Short mmCIF file of C-alpha atoms and ligand atoms in Angstrom, two decimals:
data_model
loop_
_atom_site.label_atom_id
_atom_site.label_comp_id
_atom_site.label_asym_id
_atom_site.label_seq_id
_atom_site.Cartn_x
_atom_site.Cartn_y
_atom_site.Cartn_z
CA UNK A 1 -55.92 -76.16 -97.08
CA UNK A 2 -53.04 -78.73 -96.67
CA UNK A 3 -50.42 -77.75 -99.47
CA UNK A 4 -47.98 -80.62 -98.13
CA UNK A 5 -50.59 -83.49 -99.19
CA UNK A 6 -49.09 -85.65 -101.91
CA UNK A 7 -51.94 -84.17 -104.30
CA UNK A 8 -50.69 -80.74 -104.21
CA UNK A 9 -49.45 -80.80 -107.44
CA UNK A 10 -52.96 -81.31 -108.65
CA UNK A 11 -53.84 -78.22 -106.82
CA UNK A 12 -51.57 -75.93 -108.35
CA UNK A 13 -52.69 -77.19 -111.84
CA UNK A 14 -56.16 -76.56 -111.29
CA UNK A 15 -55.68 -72.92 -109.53
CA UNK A 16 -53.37 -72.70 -113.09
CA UNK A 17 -56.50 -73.35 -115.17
CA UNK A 18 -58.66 -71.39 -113.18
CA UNK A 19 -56.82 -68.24 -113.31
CA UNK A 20 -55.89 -68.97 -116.89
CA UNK A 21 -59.60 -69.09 -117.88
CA UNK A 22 -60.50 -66.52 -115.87
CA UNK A 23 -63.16 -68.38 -113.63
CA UNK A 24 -64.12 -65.55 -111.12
CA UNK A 25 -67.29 -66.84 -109.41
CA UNK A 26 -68.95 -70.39 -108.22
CA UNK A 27 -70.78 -72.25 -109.78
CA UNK A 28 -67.63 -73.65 -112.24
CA UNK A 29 -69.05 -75.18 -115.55
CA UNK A 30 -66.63 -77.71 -116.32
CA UNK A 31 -68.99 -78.45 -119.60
CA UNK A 32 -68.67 -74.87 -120.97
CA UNK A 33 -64.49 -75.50 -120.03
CA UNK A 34 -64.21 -78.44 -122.24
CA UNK A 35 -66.11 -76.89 -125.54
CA UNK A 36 -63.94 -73.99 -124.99
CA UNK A 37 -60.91 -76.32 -125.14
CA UNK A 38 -62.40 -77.72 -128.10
CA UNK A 39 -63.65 -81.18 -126.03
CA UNK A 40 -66.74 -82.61 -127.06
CA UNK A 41 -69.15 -83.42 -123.97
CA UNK A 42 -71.94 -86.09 -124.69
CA UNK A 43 -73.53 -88.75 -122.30
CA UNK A 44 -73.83 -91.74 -122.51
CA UNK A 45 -76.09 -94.71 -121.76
CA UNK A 46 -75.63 -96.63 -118.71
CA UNK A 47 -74.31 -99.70 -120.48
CA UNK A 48 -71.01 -100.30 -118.41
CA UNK A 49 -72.04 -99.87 -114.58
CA UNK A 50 -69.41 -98.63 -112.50
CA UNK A 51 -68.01 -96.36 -114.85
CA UNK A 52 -68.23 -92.34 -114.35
CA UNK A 53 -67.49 -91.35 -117.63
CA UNK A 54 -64.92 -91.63 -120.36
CA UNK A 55 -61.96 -89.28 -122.08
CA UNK A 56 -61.47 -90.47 -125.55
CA UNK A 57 -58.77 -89.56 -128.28
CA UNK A 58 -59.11 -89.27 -132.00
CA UNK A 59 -55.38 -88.20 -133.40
CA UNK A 60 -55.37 -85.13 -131.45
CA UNK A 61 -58.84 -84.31 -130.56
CA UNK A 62 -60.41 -85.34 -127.75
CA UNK A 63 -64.28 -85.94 -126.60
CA UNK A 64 -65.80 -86.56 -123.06
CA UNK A 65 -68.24 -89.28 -122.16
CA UNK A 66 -70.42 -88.93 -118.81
CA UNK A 67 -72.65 -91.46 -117.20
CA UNK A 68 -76.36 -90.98 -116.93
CA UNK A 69 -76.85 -93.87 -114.73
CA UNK A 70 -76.84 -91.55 -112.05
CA UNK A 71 -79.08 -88.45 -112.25
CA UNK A 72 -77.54 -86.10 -110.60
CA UNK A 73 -75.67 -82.99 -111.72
CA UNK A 74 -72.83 -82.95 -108.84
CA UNK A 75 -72.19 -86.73 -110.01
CA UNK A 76 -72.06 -85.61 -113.92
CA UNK A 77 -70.08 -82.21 -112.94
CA UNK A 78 -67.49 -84.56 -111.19
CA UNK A 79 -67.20 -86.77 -113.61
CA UNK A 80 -66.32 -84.02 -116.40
CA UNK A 81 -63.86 -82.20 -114.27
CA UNK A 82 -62.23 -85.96 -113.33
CA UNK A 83 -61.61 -86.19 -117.27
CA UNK A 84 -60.62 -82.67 -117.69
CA UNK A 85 -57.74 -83.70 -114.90
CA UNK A 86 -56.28 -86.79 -117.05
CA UNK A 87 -56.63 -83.43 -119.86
CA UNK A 88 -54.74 -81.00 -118.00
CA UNK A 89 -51.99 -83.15 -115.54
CA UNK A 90 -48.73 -84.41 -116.64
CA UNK A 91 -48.32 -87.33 -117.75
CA UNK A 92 -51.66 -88.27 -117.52
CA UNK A 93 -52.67 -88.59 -121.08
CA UNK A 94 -49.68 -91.54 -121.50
CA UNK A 95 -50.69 -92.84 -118.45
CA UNK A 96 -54.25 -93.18 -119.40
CA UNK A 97 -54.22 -94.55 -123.02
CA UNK A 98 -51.60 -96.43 -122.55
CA UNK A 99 -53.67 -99.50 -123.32
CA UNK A 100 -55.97 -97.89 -126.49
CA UNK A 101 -57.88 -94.42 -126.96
CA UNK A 102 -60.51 -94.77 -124.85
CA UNK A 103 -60.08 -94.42 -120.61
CA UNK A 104 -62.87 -95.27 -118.46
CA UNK A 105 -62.73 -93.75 -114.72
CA UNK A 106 -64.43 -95.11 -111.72
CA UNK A 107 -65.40 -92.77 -109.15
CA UNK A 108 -64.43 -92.48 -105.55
CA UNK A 109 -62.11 -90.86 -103.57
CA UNK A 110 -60.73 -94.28 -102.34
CA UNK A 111 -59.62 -95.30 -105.93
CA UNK A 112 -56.06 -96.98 -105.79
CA UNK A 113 -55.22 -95.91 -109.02
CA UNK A 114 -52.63 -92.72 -108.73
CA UNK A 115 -53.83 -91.37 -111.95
CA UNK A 116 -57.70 -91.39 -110.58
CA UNK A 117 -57.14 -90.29 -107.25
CA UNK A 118 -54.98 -87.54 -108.67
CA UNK A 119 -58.05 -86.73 -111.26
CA UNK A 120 -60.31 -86.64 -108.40
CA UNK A 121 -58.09 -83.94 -106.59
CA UNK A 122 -58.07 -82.10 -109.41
CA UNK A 123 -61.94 -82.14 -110.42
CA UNK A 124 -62.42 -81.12 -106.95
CA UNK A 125 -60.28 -77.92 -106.60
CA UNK A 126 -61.24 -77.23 -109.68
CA UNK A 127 -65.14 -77.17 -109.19
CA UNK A 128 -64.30 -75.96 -105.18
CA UNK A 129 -61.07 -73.78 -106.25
CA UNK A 130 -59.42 -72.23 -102.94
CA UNK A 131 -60.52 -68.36 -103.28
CA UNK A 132 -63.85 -69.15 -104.11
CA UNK A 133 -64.76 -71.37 -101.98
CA UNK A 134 -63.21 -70.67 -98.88
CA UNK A 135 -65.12 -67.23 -99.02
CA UNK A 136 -68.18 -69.03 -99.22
CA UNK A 137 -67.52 -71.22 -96.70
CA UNK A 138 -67.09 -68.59 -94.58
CA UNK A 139 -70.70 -67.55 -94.85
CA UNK A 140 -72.11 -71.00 -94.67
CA UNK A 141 -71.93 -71.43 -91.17
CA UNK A 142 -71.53 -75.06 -90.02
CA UNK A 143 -72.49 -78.57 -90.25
CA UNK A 144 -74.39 -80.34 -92.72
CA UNK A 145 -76.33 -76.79 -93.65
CA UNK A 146 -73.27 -75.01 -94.65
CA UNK A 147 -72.05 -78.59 -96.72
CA UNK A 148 -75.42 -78.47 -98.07
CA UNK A 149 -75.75 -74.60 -99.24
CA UNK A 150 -71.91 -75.04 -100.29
CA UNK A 151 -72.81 -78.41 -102.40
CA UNK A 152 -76.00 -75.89 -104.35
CA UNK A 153 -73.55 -72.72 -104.95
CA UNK A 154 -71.05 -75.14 -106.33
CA UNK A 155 -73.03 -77.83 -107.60
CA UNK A 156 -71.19 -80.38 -106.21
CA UNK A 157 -72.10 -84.24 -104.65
CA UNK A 158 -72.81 -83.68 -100.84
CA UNK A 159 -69.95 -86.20 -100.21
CA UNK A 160 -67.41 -84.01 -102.28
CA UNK A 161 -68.52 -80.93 -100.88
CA UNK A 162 -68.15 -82.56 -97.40
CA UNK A 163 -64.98 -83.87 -98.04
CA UNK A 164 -63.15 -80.45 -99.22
CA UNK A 165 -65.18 -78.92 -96.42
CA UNK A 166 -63.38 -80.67 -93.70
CA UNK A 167 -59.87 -79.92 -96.20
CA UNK A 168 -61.27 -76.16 -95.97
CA UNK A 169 -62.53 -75.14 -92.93
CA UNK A 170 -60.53 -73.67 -90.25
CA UNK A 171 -63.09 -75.19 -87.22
CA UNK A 172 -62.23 -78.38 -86.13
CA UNK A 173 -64.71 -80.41 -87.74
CA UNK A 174 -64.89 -83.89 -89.41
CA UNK A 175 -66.83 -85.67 -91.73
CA UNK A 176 -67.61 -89.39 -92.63
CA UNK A 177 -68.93 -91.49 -94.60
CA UNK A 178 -70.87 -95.12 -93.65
CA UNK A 179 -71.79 -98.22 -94.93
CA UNK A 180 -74.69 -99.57 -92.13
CA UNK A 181 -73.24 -99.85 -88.65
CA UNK A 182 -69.12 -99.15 -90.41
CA UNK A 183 -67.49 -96.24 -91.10
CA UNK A 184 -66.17 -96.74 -94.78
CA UNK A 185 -63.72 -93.01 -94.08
CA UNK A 186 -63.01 -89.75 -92.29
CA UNK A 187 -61.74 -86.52 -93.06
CA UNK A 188 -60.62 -84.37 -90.47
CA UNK A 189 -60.33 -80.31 -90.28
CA UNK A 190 -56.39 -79.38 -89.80
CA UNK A 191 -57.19 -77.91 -86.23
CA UNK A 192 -59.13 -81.09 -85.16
CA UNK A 193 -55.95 -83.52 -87.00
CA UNK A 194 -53.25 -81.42 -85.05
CA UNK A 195 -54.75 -81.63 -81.46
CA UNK A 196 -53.38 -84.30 -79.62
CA UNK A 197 -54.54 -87.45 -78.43
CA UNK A 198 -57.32 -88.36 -80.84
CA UNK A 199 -57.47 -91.64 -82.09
CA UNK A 200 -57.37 -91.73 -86.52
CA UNK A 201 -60.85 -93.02 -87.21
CA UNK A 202 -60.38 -96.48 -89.48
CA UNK A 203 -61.86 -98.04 -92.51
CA UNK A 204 -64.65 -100.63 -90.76
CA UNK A 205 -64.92 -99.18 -87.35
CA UNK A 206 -68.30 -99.81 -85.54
CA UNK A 207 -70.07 -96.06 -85.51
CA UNK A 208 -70.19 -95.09 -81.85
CA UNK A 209 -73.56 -96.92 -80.38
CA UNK A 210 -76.26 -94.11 -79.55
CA UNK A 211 -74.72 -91.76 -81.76
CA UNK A 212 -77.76 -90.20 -84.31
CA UNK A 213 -75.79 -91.93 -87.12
CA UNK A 214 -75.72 -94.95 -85.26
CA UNK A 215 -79.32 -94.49 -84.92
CA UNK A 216 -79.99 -93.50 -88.75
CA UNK A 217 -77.90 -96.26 -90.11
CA UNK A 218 -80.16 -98.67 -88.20
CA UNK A 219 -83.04 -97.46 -90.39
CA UNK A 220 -81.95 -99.10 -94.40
CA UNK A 221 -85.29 -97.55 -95.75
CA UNK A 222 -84.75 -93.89 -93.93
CA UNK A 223 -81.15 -94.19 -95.84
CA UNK A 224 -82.82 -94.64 -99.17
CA UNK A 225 -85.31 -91.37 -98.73
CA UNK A 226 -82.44 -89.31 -97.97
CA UNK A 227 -83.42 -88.78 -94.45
CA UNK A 228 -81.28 -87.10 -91.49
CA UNK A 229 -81.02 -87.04 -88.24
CA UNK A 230 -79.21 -84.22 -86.00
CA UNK A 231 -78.48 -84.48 -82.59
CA UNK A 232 -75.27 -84.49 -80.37
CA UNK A 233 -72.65 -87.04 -79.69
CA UNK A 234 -69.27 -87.40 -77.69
CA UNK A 235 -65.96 -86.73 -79.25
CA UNK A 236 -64.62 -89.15 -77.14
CA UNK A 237 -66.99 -91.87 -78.80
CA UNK A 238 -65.81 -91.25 -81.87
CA UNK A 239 -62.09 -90.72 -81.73
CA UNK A 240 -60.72 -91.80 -78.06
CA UNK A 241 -58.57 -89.46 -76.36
CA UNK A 242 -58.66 -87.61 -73.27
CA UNK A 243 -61.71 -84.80 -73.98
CA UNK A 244 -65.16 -85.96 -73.04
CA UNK A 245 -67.21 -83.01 -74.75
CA UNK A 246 -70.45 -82.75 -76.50
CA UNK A 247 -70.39 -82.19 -80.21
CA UNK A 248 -73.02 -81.27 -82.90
CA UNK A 249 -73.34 -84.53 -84.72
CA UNK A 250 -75.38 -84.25 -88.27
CA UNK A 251 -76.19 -87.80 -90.46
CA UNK A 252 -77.76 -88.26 -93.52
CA UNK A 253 -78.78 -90.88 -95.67
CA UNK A 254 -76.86 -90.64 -99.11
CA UNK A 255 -80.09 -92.26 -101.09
CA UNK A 256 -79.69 -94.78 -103.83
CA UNK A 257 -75.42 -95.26 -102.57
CA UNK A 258 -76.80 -97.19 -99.19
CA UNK A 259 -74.22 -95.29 -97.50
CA UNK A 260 -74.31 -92.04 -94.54
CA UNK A 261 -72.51 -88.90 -94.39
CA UNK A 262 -72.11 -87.56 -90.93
CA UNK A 263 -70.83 -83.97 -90.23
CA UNK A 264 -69.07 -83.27 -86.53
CA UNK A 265 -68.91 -79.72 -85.91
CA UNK A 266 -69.16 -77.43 -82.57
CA UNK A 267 -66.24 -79.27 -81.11
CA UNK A 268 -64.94 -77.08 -78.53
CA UNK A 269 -61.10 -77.62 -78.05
CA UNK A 270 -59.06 -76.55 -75.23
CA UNK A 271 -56.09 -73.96 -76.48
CA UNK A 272 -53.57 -76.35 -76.23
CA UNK A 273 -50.98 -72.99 -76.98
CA UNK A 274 -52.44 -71.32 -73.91
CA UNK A 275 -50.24 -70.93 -71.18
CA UNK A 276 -51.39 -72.19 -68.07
CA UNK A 277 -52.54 -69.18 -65.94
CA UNK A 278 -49.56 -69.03 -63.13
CA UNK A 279 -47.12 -69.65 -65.87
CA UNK A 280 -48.28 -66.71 -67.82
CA UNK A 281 -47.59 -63.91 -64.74
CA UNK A 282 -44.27 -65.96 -64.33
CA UNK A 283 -43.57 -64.68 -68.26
CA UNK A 284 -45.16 -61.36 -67.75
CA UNK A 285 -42.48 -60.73 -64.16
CA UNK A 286 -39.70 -62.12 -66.25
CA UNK A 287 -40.74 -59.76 -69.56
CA UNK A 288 -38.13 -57.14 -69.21
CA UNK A 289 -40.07 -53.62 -69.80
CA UNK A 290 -38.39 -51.90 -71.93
CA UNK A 291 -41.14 -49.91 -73.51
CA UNK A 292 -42.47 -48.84 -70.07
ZN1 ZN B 301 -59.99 -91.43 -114.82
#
């Protein structure tokens, strides 16, 4: 995982609390976290849409406020360990009530606001924390059934879980998500980032025509039920470049959101380290042998 991103210091926090608390084994119950901090955790009624949940301050104790509008534990897990960041990082509790004793968040990890984005880092290594997850990535497997069994164990959102997949994995793989027929963002695997000559996918590119997003995104009702649709694509299609290969392509529809994840995985990149074969006996016939 990228320790140079500008969100690292998030990262170290959260691996602080996690050893500090002694959280050995997925999944993490940010709930059970906060009422051992002394942090009241109730939900609340979905009067104010948009909002993912609240951290409030009375003198020096503090409560937590989730949303029920959406039913889903990943969603209310995420929204808990978002408020336990502004809890836990610097300067966040200033930051936050600057304006009165009650901060609302809004979730996403496309939030401009430094303070959320850097809550949203933390919630996720915190739920997904390094150790823990990268050994269970590594019996996953790949595509959208590893994000999927990875997304259970943890109890994460599928789009989370996808996201620090593609920040995990060692493959080259990539994820995005879609809003109908444009891609709303990518993530990319470090080994599929650092080969050269792919194109950075943008916010409101067309999805590649053909491709079984493409094909799923057509399809507003199959979106809604949550339906998928695997197949194989063209790396080339989706990110330029030189390398026409076929790559495993998984889409889904993320329900009630209107939007589609899409996993790439199997991508089958040329060593670009290798030595070309010639060059490599010119090395070996220069390689003085002075253990022979
Ligand atoms: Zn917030």
């Amino acid at each position: 995982m990228s320790r140079d991103d500008p969100y690292a210091h998030a990262a170290l926090v959260a691996e602080r609390v996690v050893r500090e608390h002694d959280i050995t084994a997925l999944k993490v119950d940010p709930i059970a976290l906060a009422n051992k901090l002394g942090i009241e955790v109730v939900a609340k009624p979905a009067s104010s849409g948009g909002v993912s949940g609240m951290l409030i301050r009375f003198e020096n104790q503090f409560g937590i406020a989730y949303a029920t509008h959406i039913d889903n534990p990943g969603f209310r897990g995420f929204s808990i360990a978002h408020e336990l960041g502004h809890y836990f990082l610097p300067g966040h509790i200033d930051a936050v009530f600057a304006d009165g004793n009650i901060h609302e968040s809004r979730p996403g990890f496309n939030s401009a606001d430094k303070y959320e984005i850097e809550a949203d880092h933390f919630a996720a290594w915190l739920l997904m924390p390094d150790a823990l997850f990268s050994s269970a990535l590594r019996r996953a497997g790949e595509g959208l059934a590893a994000v999927e069994q990875l997304a259970a164990i943890c109890e994460t959102s599928l789009t989370a879980t996808a996201i620090w997949y593609a920040q995990c994995s060692h493959d080259p793989v990539a994820i995005i998500v879609s809003t109908g027929q444009r891609i709303d963002y990518c993530f990319m695997s470090k080994t599929l980032t650092e080969f050269k000559g792919l194109d950075w996918i943008r916010k409101n590119y067309p999805l590649p025509g053909g491709s079984p997003t493409h094909v799923l995104s057509a399809q507003p009702d199959s979106i809604r039920r949550a339906d998928r649709n695997d197949g194989t694509s063209n790396l080339q299609d989706w990110f330029g470049g030189p390398l026409s290969i076929e790559i495993s392509e998984d889409a889904i529809g993320l329900g009630s959101y209107g939007k589609t994840l899409t996993v790439l995985y199997g991508i089958e990149l040329p060593d670009e380290n290798e030595p070309e074969e010639d060059e490599g006996l010119i090395i070996e016939s220069w390689t003085p042998r002075f253990r022979r």
